[in-house]
Amino acid sequence: MDFKALLATSKTIAVVGMSNRPDRPSFEVASVLQDGGFRIIPVNPQYAGTLILGEPCVASLADIKEPVDIVDCFRRSEDMLSVAVDAAAMSPLPKVLWMQSGVANDDAAKVARDAGMDVVQNKCLETTFLSLR
């Protein structure tokens, strides 16, 4: 996958499992991506209806009513199948289902690929973004 082209043509990133705590990896990664010019949509039922990084948090991917380019996931590997199913139901379809470092699920990857998305597993989106700047 051409990460440089992906990031150059992406504008909106849904961050599944986003925390409102600055010490959490999801917050740090989203903050760096937001500072880099991306629109962040926090996704976490625990914080739905609140603002994280100045953006309204939604409970699920189904609650997002605008196009998303990348679904960036901070969930346990065993939880990824349901996230992939939700991402595959989005319209328009996101370009990529991205599983952060330490997260991989081949069944989720198959669902996403079968729906037409590219898949990245066990790779940090922040590190990838910063390495291409």
XYZ file of N, CA and C in Angstrom:
399
model
N 0.839 -1.185 0.000
C 0.000 0.000 0.000
C 0.881 1.245 0.000
N 0.481 2.213 -0.762
C 1.210 3.476 -0.844
C 0.686 4.411 0.247
N 1.360 4.391 1.405
C 0.899 5.181 2.550
C 0.942 6.675 2.268
N 1.947 7.107 1.536
C 2.062 8.539 1.228
C 0.856 9.005 0.411
N 0.490 8.246 -0.601
C -0.675 8.595 -1.422
C -1.961 8.526 -0.603
N -2.080 7.507 0.238
C -3.265 7.378 1.087
C -3.442 8.615 1.957
N -2.382 8.998 2.646
C -2.482 10.136 3.558
C -2.657 11.451 2.808
N -2.065 11.559 1.631
C -2.198 12.788 0.839
C -3.619 12.981 0.319
N -4.353 11.892 0.156
C -5.711 11.982 -0.390
C -6.790 11.792 0.671
N -6.391 11.697 1.924
C -7.349 11.508 3.018
C -7.534 12.803 3.790
N -8.763 13.009 4.258
C -9.078 14.210 5.028
C -9.652 13.894 6.397
N -10.455 12.836 6.484
C -11.201 12.551 7.706
C -10.852 11.167 8.234
N -10.566 11.118 9.531
C -10.193 9.872 10.191
C -11.119 9.650 11.378
N -11.845 8.533 11.376
C -12.634 8.129 12.534
C -11.712 7.335 13.450
N -11.641 7.731 14.712
C -10.761 7.064 15.673
C -11.630 6.250 16.625
N -11.694 4.938 16.379
C -12.523 4.033 17.167
C -11.768 3.650 18.436
N -12.428 3.865 19.583
C -11.784 3.612 20.864
C -11.066 4.835 21.399
N -11.408 5.992 20.871
C -10.781 7.263 21.271
C -11.043 7.545 22.746
N -10.003 7.943 23.443
C -10.103 8.331 24.852
C -10.037 9.844 24.968
N -10.614 10.357 26.039
C -10.506 11.792 26.307
C -9.331 12.100 27.230
N -8.549 11.092 27.546
C -7.404 11.262 28.447
C -6.123 11.480 27.643
N -5.451 12.620 27.863
C -4.231 12.931 27.105
C -3.105 11.908 27.260
N -3.131 11.092 28.310
C -2.075 10.103 28.511
C -2.326 8.802 27.748
N -3.451 8.696 27.065
C -3.771 7.478 26.324
C -3.254 7.562 24.882
N -2.779 6.446 24.333
C -2.262 6.458 22.960
C -3.270 6.976 21.930
N -4.537 6.629 22.069
C -5.524 7.084 21.081
C -5.621 8.602 21.048
N -5.524 9.234 22.200
C -5.588 10.698 22.271
C -4.351 11.308 21.624
N -3.182 10.750 21.947
C -1.928 11.285 21.391
C -1.895 11.157 19.869
N -2.234 9.978 19.374
C -2.214 9.751 17.927
C -3.196 10.690 17.231
N -4.416 10.772 17.754
C -5.425 11.642 17.143
C -4.995 13.103 17.182
N -4.364 13.506 18.268
C -3.899 14.889 18.398
C -2.848 15.218 17.339
N -1.898 14.316 17.142
C -0.856 14.522 16.128
C -1.478 14.577 14.732
N -2.417 13.685 14.461
C -3.069 13.674 13.150
C -3.891 14.943 12.934
N -4.580 15.383 13.977
C -5.354 16.624 13.880
C -4.428 17.812 13.630
N -3.328 17.862 14.358
C -2.346 18.932 14.146
C -1.763 18.878 12.734
N -1.755 17.677 12.143
C -1.250 17.501 10.787
C -2.261 17.852 9.711
N -3.449 18.291 10.111
C -4.434 18.755 9.148
C -5.619 17.842 8.901
N -5.670 16.699 9.583
C -6.786 15.778 9.394
C -7.956 16.154 10.295
N -9.164 15.909 9.815
C -10.360 16.025 10.652
C -10.488 14.714 11.402
N -10.637 14.800 12.709
C -10.757 13.627 13.564
C -12.208 13.490 14.012
N -12.745 12.289 13.926
C -14.065 12.003 14.491
C -13.868 10.954 15.586
N -13.961 11.363 16.860
C -13.821 10.403 17.955
C -15.029 9.454 18.000
N -14.747 8.161 18.200
C -15.800 7.152 18.291
C -15.585 6.355 19.573
N -16.500 6.533 20.527
C -16.428 5.799 21.787
C -17.762 5.993 22.507
N -18.527 4.915 22.738
C -19.835 5.070 23.389
C -19.737 5.680 24.792
N -18.618 5.479 25.461
C -18.433 6.014 26.811
C -18.424 7.546 26.818
N -17.970 8.158 25.737
C -17.838 9.619 25.682
C -18.779 10.267 24.668
N -19.715 9.500 24.113
C -20.630 10.031 23.095
C -21.336 11.279 23.610
N -21.397 12.289 22.755
C -22.045 13.542 23.116
C -21.119 14.562 23.746
N -19.880 14.170 24.021
C -18.901 15.104 24.573
C -17.935 15.519 23.465
N -17.116 16.508 23.766
C -16.089 16.932 22.817
C -14.745 16.339 23.213
N -14.033 15.809 22.240
C -12.656 15.360 22.431
C -11.837 16.038 21.340
N -10.800 16.733 21.742
C -9.990 17.521 20.810
C -10.865 18.495 20.011
N -11.925 18.984 20.665
C -12.808 19.956 20.034
C -13.803 19.377 19.050
N -13.825 18.060 18.918
C -14.729 17.390 17.977
C -15.775 16.578 18.747
N -17.026 16.574 18.274
C -18.053 15.779 18.942
C -17.773 14.283 18.807
N -17.837 13.601 19.934
C -17.629 12.151 19.957
C -18.958 11.456 19.677
N -18.916 10.425 18.844
C -20.097 9.619 18.543
C -19.936 8.238 19.164
N -21.063 7.552 19.338
C -21.044 6.248 19.992
C -20.537 5.137 19.085
N -20.815 5.250 17.780
C -20.445 4.165 16.864
C -20.192 4.716 15.467
N -19.598 3.898 14.636
C -19.370 4.290 13.243
C -20.691 4.583 12.535
N -21.757 3.896 12.920
C -23.069 4.111 12.305
C -23.597 5.518 12.561
N -23.089 6.183 13.583
C -23.536 7.540 13.919
C -22.848 8.617 13.091
N -21.868 8.250 12.300
C -21.136 9.229 11.482
C -21.917 9.464 10.196
N -22.210 10.723 9.927
C -23.048 11.068 8.775
C -22.271 11.773 7.671
N -20.970 11.630 7.654
C -20.144 12.264 6.622
C -19.101 11.257 6.143
N -18.508 11.488 4.985
C -17.500 10.545 4.484
C -16.280 10.467 5.402
N -15.791 9.260 5.579
C -14.588 8.982 6.370
C -13.597 8.277 5.454
N -12.360 8.720 5.480
C -11.336 8.095 4.641
C -10.665 6.910 5.323
N -10.361 7.067 6.611
C -9.639 6.036 7.360
C -10.382 5.764 8.661
N -10.588 4.490 8.978
C -11.097 4.089 10.284
C -9.899 3.559 11.053
N -9.440 4.344 12.035
C -8.249 4.030 12.831
C -8.711 3.417 14.148
N -8.261 2.195 14.446
C -8.846 1.416 15.534
C -7.913 1.198 16.718
N -8.392 1.603 17.869
C -7.731 1.365 19.151
C -8.623 0.446 19.973
N -8.814 -0.757 19.485
C -9.614 -1.767 20.168
C -8.781 -3.036 20.249
N -9.181 -3.924 21.139
C -8.480 -5.205 21.245
C -8.701 -6.006 19.964
N -7.735 -6.823 19.641
C -7.815 -7.633 18.416
C -9.111 -8.426 18.345
N -9.528 -8.996 19.467
C -10.735 -9.830 19.473
C -12.019 -9.019 19.260
N -11.952 -7.704 19.396
C -13.118 -6.840 19.170
C -13.197 -6.303 17.743
N -12.209 -6.592 16.940
C -12.111 -5.951 15.626
C -13.115 -6.453 14.592
N -13.600 -7.670 14.734
C -14.553 -8.173 13.743
C -15.803 -7.293 13.700
N -16.332 -6.935 14.856
C -17.536 -6.094 14.874
C -17.242 -4.697 14.329
N -16.045 -4.186 14.569
C -15.667 -2.878 14.020
C -15.605 -2.962 12.494
N -15.034 -4.038 11.982
C -14.941 -4.216 10.528
C -16.324 -4.312 9.889
N -17.226 -5.024 10.531
C -18.600 -5.134 10.022
C -19.250 -3.753 9.983
N -19.066 -2.974 11.054
C -19.627 -1.614 11.094
C -19.001 -0.725 10.019
N -17.698 -0.835 9.829
C -17.015 -0.029 8.808
C -17.496 -0.415 7.409
N -17.706 -1.705 7.190
C -18.163 -2.185 5.883
C -19.573 -1.702 5.557
N -20.335 -1.337 6.580
C -21.707 -0.856 6.378
C -21.769 0.647 6.126
N -20.639 1.334 6.248
C -20.628 2.789 6.067
C -20.792 3.151 4.590
N -21.454 4.277 4.358
C -21.616 4.773 2.988
C -21.379 6.277 2.978
N -20.407 6.737 2.196
C -19.527 5.927 1.356
C -18.552 5.094 2.192
N -18.020 4.085 1.568
C -17.095 3.171 2.224
C -15.762 3.860 2.503
N -15.224 3.712 3.721
C -13.878 4.246 3.981
C -12.845 3.568 3.081
N -11.735 4.249 2.859
C -10.658 3.672 2.045
C -9.949 2.546 2.783
N -9.759 2.745 4.104
C -8.890 1.844 4.864
C -9.449 1.560 6.252
N -9.351 0.302 6.660
C -9.523 -0.085 8.055
C -8.115 -0.252 8.604
N -7.741 0.604 9.556
C -6.372 0.641 10.081
C -6.379 0.162 11.525
N -5.685 -0.944 11.795
C -5.564 -1.474 13.152
C -4.206 -1.061 13.706
N -4.250 -0.378 14.828
C -3.045 0.196 15.427
C -2.050 -0.883 15.879
N -0.897 -0.457 16.300
C 0.154 -1.359 16.787
C -0.412 -2.308 17.837
N -0.130 -3.584 17.664
C -0.591 -4.595 18.606
C -1.984 -5.125 18.304
N -2.622 -4.592 17.273
C -3.987 -5.006 16.931
C -3.978 -5.674 15.557
N -4.465 -6.909 15.515
C -4.556 -7.655 14.258
C -5.682 -8.674 14.379
N -6.446 -8.820 13.307
C -7.522 -9.799 13.286
C -7.798 -10.134 11.820
N -7.417 -11.341 11.420
C -7.544 -11.730 10.017
C -8.998 -11.823 9.560
N -9.909 -12.216 10.464
C -11.325 -12.264 10.094
C -11.854 -10.858 9.817
N -11.463 -9.908 10.653
C -11.862 -8.511 10.442
C -11.267 -7.987 9.139
N -10.025 -8.334 8.882
C -9.369 -7.898 7.648
C -10.104 -8.444 6.428
N -10.546 -9.696 6.493
C -11.274 -10.296 5.370
C -12.595 -9.569 5.131
N -13.323 -9.278 6.199
C -14.592 -8.550 6.058
C -14.352 -7.204 5.382
N -13.341 -6.491 5.845
C -13.039 -5.168 5.282
C -12.617 -5.276 3.818
N -11.743 -6.219 3.526
C -11.287 -6.388 2.131
C -12.435 -6.804 1.216
N -13.259 -7.732 1.696
C -14.396 -8.188 0.889
C -15.364 -7.046 0.588
N -15.424 -6.065 1.492
C -16.294 -4.901 1.284
C -15.666 -3.886 0.333
N -14.343 -4.006 0.114
C -13.664 -3.094 -0.800
C -12.672 -2.146 -0.155
N -12.425 -2.331 1.131
C -11.450 -1.482 1.828
C -10.063 -2.107 1.783
N -9.054 -1.269 1.868
C -7.712 -1.748 2.148
C -7.605 -1.944 3.651
N -6.633 -2.729 4.075
C -6.476 -3.044 5.495
C -5.020 -2.908 5.896
N -4.809 -2.302 7.058
C -3.488 -2.245 7.684
C -3.649 -2.836 9.078
N -2.748 -3.753 9.444
C -2.791 -4.364 10.768
C -1.472 -4.127 11.493
N -1.579 -3.955 12.814
C -0.405 -3.887 13.684
C 0.591 -2.812 13.240
N 0.083 -1.604 12.965
C 0.948 -0.512 12.512
C 0.387 0.801 13.043
N 1.253 1.636 13.562
C 0.830 2.916 14.127
C 0.636 3.960 13.028
N -0.555 4.533 12.970
C -0.849 5.559 11.971
C -0.039 6.826 12.234
N 0.144 7.183 13.496
C 0.944 8.373 13.824
C 2.383 8.214 13.343
N 3.000 7.098 13.651
C 4.380 6.846 13.239
C 4.501 6.872 11.716
N 3.540 6.264 11.041
C 3.542 6.257 9.578
C 3.420 7.675 9.039
N 2.485 8.448 9.579
C 2.284 9.833 9.154
C 3.551 10.657 9.367
N 4.134 10.565 10.552
C 5.322 11.371 10.856
C 6.519 10.970 10.000
N 6.616 9.698 9.641
C 7.753 9.242 8.832
C 7.672 9.744 7.390
N 6.492 10.169 6.969
C 6.292 10.603 5.583
C 6.259 12.116 5.421
N 6.416 12.842 6.500
C 6.352 14.311 6.434
C 7.611 14.885 5.871
